[in-house]
GROMACS .gro file of C-alpha atoms in nm:
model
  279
    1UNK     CA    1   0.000   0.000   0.000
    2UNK     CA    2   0.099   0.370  -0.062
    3UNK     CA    3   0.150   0.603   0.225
    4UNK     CA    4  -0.026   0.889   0.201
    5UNK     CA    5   0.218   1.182   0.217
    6UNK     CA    6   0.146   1.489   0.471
    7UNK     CA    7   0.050   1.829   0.400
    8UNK     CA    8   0.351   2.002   0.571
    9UNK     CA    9   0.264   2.320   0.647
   10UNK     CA   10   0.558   2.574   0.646
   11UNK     CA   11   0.530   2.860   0.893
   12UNK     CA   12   0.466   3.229   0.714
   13UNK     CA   13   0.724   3.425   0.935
   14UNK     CA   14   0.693   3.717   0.688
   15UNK     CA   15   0.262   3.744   0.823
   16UNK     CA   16   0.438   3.753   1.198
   17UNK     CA   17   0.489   4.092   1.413
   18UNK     CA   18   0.817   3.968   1.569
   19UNK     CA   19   0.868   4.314   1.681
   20UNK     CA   20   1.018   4.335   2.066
   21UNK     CA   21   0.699   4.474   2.251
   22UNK     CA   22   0.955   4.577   2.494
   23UNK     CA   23   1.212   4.790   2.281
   24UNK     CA   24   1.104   5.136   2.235
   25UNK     CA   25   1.298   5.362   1.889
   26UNK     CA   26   1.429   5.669   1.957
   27UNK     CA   27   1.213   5.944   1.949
   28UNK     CA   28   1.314   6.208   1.640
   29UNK     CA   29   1.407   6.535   1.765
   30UNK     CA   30   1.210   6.762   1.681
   31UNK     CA   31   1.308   7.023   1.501
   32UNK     CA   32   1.096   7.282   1.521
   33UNK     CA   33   1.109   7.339   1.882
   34UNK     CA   34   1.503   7.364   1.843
   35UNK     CA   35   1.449   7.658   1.620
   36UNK     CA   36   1.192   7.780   1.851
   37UNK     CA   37   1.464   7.752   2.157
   38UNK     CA   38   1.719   7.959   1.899
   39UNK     CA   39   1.477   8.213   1.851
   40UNK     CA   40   1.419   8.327   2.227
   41UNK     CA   41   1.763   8.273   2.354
   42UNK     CA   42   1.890   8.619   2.181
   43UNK     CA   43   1.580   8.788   2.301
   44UNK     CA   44   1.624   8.701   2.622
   45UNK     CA   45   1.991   8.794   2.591
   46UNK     CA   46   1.854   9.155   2.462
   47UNK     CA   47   1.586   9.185   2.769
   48UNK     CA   48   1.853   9.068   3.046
   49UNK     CA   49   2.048   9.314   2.895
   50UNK     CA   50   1.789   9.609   2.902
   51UNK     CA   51   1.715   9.498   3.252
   52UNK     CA   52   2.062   9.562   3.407
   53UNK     CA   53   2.198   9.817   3.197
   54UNK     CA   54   1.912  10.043   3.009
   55UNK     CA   55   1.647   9.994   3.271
   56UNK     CA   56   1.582  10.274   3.527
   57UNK     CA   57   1.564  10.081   3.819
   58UNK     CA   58   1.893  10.030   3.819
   59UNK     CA   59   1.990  10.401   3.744
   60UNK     CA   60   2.190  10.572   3.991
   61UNK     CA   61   2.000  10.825   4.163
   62UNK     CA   62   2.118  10.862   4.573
   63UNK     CA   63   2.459  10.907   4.700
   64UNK     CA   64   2.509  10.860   5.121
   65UNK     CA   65   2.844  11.074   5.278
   66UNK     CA   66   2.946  11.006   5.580
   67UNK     CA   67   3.264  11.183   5.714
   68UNK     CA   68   3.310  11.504   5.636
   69UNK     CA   69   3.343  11.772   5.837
   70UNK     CA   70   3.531  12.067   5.650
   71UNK     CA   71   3.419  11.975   5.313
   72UNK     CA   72   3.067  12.087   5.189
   73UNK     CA   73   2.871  11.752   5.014
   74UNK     CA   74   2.788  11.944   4.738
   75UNK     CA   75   3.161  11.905   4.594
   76UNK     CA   76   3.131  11.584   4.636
   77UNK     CA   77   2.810  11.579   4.485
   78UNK     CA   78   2.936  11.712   4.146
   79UNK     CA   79   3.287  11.500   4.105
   80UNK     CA   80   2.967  11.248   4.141
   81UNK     CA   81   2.748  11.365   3.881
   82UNK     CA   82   3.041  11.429   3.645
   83UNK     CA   83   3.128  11.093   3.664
   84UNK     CA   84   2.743  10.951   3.595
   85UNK     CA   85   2.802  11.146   3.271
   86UNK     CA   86   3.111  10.935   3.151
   87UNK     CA   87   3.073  10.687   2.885
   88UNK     CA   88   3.222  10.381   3.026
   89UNK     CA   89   3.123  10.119   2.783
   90UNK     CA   90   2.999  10.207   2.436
   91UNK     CA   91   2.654  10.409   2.454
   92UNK     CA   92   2.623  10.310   2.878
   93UNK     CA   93   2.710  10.606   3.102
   94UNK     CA   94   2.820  10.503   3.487
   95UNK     CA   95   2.490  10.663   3.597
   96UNK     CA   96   2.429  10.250   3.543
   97UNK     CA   97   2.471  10.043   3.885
   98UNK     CA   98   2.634   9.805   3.725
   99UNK     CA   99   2.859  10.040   3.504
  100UNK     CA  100   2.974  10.312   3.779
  101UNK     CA  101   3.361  10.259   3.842
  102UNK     CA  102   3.378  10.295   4.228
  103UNK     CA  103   3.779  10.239   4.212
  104UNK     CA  104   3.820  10.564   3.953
  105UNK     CA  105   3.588  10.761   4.201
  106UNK     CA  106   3.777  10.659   4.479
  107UNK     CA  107   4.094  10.791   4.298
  108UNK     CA  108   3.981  11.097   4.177
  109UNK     CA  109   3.862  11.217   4.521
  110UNK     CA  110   4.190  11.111   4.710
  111UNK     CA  111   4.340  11.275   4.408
  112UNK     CA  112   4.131  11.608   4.499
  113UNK     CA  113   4.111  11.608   4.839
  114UNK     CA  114   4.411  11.364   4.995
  115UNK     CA  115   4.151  11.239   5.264
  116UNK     CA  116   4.343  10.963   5.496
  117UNK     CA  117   4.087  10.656   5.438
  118UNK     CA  118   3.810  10.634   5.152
  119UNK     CA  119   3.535  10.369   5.090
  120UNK     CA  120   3.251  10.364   4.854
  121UNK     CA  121   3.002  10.083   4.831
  122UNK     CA  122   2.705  10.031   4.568
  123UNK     CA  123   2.377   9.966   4.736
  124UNK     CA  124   2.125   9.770   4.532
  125UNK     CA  125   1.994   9.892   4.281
  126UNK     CA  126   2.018  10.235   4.300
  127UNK     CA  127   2.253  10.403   4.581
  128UNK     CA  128   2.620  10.487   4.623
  129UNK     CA  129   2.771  10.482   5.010
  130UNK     CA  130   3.041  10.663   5.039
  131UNK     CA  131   3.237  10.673   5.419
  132UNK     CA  132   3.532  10.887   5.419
  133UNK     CA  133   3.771  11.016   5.695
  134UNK     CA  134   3.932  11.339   5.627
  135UNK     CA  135   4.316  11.412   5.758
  136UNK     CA  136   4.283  11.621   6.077
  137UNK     CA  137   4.511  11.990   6.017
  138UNK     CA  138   4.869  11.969   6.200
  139UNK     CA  139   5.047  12.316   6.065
  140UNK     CA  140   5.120  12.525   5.824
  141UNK     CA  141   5.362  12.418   5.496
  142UNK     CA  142   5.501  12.704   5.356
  143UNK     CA  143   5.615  12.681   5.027
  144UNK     CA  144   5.835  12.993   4.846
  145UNK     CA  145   5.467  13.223   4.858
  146UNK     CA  146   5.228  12.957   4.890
  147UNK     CA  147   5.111  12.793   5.216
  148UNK     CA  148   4.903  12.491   5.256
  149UNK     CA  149   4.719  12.273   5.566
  150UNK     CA  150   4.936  11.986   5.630
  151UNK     CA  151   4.898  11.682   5.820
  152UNK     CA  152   5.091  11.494   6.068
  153UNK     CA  153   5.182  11.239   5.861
  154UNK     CA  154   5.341  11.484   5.627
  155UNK     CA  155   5.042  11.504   5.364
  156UNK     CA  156   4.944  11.862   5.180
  157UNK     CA  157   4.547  11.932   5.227
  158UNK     CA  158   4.421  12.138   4.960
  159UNK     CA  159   4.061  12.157   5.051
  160UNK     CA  160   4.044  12.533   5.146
  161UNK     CA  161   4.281  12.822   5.137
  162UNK     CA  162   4.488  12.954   5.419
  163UNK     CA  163   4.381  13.251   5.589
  164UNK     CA  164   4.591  13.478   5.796
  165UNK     CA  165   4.367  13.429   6.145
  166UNK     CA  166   4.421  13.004   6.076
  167UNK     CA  167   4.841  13.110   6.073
  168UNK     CA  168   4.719  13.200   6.446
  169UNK     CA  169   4.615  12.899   6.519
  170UNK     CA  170   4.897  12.626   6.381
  171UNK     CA  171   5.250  12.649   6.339
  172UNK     CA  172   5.415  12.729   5.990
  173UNK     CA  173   5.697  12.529   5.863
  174UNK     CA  174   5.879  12.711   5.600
  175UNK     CA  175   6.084  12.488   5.382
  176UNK     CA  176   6.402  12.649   5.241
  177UNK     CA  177   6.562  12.307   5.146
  178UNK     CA  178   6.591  12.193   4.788
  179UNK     CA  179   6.573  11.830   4.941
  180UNK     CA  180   6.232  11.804   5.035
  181UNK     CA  181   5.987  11.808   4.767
  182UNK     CA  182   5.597  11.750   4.759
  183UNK     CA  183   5.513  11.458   4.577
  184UNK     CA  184   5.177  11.428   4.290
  185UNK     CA  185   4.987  11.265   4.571
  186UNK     CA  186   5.047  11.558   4.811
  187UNK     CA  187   5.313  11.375   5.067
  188UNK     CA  188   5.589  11.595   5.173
  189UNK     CA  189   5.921  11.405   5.133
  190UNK     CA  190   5.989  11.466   5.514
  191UNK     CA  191   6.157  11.194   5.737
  192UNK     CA  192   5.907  11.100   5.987
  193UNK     CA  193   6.190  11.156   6.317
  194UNK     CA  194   6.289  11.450   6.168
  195UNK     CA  195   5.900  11.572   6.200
  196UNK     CA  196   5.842  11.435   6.478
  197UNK     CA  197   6.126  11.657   6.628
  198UNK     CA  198   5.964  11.964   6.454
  199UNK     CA  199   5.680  11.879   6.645
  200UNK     CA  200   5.839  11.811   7.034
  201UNK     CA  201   6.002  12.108   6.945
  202UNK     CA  202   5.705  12.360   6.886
  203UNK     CA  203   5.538  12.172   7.165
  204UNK     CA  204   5.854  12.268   7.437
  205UNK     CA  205   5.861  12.624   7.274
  206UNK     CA  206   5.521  12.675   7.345
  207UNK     CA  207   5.566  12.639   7.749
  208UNK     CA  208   5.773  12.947   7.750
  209UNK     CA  209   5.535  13.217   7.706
  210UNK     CA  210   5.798  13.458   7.605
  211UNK     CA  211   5.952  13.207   7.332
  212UNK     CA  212   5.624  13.208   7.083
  213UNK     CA  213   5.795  13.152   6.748
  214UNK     CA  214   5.711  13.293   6.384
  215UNK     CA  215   5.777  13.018   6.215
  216UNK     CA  216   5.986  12.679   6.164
  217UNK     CA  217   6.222  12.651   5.915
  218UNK     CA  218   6.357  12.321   5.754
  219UNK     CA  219   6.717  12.396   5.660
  220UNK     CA  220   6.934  12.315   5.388
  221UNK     CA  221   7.187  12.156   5.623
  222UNK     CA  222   7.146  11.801   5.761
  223UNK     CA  223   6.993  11.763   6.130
  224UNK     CA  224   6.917  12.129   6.137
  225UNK     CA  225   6.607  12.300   6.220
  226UNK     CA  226   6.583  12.701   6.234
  227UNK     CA  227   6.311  12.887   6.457
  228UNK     CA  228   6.259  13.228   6.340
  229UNK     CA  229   6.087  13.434   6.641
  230UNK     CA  230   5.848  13.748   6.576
  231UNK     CA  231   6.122  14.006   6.748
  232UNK     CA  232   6.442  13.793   6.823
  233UNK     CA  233   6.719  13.593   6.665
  234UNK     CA  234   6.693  13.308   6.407
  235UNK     CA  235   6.785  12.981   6.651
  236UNK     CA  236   6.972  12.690   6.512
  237UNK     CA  237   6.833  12.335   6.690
  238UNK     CA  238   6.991  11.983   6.623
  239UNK     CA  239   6.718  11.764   6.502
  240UNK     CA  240   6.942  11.453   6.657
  241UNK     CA  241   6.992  11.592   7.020
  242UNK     CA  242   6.706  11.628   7.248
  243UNK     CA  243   6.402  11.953   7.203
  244UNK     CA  244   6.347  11.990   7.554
  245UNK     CA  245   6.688  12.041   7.664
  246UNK     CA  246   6.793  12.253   7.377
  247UNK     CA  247   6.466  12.474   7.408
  248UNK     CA  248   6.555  12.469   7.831
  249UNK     CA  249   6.921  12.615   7.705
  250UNK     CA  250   6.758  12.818   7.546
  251UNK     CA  251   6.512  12.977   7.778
  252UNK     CA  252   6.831  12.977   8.020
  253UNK     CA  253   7.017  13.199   7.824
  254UNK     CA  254   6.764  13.451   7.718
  255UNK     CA  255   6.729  13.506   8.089
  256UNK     CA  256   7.064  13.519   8.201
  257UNK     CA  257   7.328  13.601   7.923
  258UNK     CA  258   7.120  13.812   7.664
  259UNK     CA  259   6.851  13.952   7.875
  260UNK     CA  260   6.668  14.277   7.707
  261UNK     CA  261   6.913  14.230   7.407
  262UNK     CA  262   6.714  13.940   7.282
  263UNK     CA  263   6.560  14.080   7.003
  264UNK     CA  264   6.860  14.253   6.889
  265UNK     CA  265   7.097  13.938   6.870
  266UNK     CA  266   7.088  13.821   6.529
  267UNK     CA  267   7.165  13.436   6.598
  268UNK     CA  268   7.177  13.159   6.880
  269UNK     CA  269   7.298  12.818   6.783
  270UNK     CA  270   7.268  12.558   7.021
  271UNK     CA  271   7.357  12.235   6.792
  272UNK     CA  272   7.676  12.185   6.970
  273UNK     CA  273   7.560  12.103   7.314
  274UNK     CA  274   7.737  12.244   7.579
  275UNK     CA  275   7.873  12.520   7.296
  276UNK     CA  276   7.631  12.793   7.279
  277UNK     CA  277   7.730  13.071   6.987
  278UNK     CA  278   7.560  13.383   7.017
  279UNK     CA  279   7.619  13.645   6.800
   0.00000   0.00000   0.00000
């Protein structure tokens, strides 16, 4: 007998979904919300820009001074408002919070003024503090025809004018050295022991009522400081030997060798110690 043969019945793969239900394709980017993202980044740019720099609530419009005491706020006031006015970065003026250069301000009043200490601060988003300590007076620095405040640390103050009643009131120091200069930033080119002599000095003359000096004179020769006297002789003092007892010598022989010819002797020098030349 024949077999019968079987129907074999070949599985139709290509009819399947043998897709992995558990694999997902990337997602295509999509492109226009990348153009959309390109679009507001610059004008976000433009109105973080305008914010700081164009709006007005960040336009300088207060300035605090704390400080002064012989200066008037108002010339502070306009070195301030001058410098709002400067272009600092193309079309922005420093009247911007952002753009105002406290470090040139800073400068330019030092510069102006030669205060001893100077801070300004910006105060969000509008204000500029400004806390400065001005250099107390200490005498008199005469210069050929021109006289000028100085300080104790040897620093010209140019913030008003001398006036006869203020040579009253502090001691002049003439200089007649070609040594000692006055440098851009107003410092006088003085060694700080020989002013502090200068100062023991005038402070010793002063307890001798009948010893009031003119003026103080820095001399061309080393160690030497010359007190010129309203009606008396020009005094030579060493600035390395002690102002008390030199001034004390002083007073001694005013009262016992010169007497009432004191303001007819031309010159006492007492750098020599125990030497005394009158003449």
């Amino acid at each position: 007998m024949k077999r019968k043969k079987k129907n074999i019945i070949k599985a139709d793969y290509q009819a399947k979904n043998l897709k992995n239900p558990f694999y997902r394709s990337p997602k295509k980017k999509k492109k226009g919300s990348l153009r959309i993202l390109l679009f507001l980044i610059p004008i976000f740019l433009i109105a973080l820009t305008y914010l700081f720099f164009s709006a007005p609530f960040f336009k300088i419009n207060k300035m605090e001074i704390t400080g002064l005491e012989r200066i008037e706020k108002q010339e502070i006031n306009n070195i301030f408002e001058e410098q709002k006015n400067n272009k600092k970065v193309l079309f922005l003026k420093e009247s911007n919070f952002f753009v105002f250069d406290k470090k040139a301000f800073e400068d330019r009043l030092i510069n102006e003024y030669n205060f001893s200490k100077i801070k300004v601060r910006k105060k969000i988003p509008n204000t500029i503090s400004i806390v400065i300590s001005e250099r107390p007076y200490a005498f008199i620095f005469q210069q050929g025809t021109s006289f000028y405040f100085a300080s104790a640390d040897a620093y010209i103050i140019k913030d008003e004018a001398v006036s006869e009643e203020s040579k009253k009131k502090y001691f002049i120091l003439e200089n007649r050295s070609q040594i000692v200069k006055v440098a851009e930033n107003g410092k006088i080119s003085i060694k700080s022991d020989y002013l502090d002599f200068i100062f023991a000095l005038y402070s010793q003359l002063l307890k001798y009522p009948e010893l009031r000096p003119e003026r103080l004179i820095i001399e061309q020769e080393l160690n030497s400081v010359l007190v010129e006297f309203n009606e008396g002789p020009l005094v030579y003092f060493n600035s390395q030997k002690d102002p008390i007892i030199q001034v004390d010598d002083l007073a001694l022989v005013k009262k016992e060798k010169i007497g009432d010819n004191f303001n007819s002797t031309k010159y006492i020098d007492l750098r020599y110690g125990n030497m005394i030349y009158i003449n």
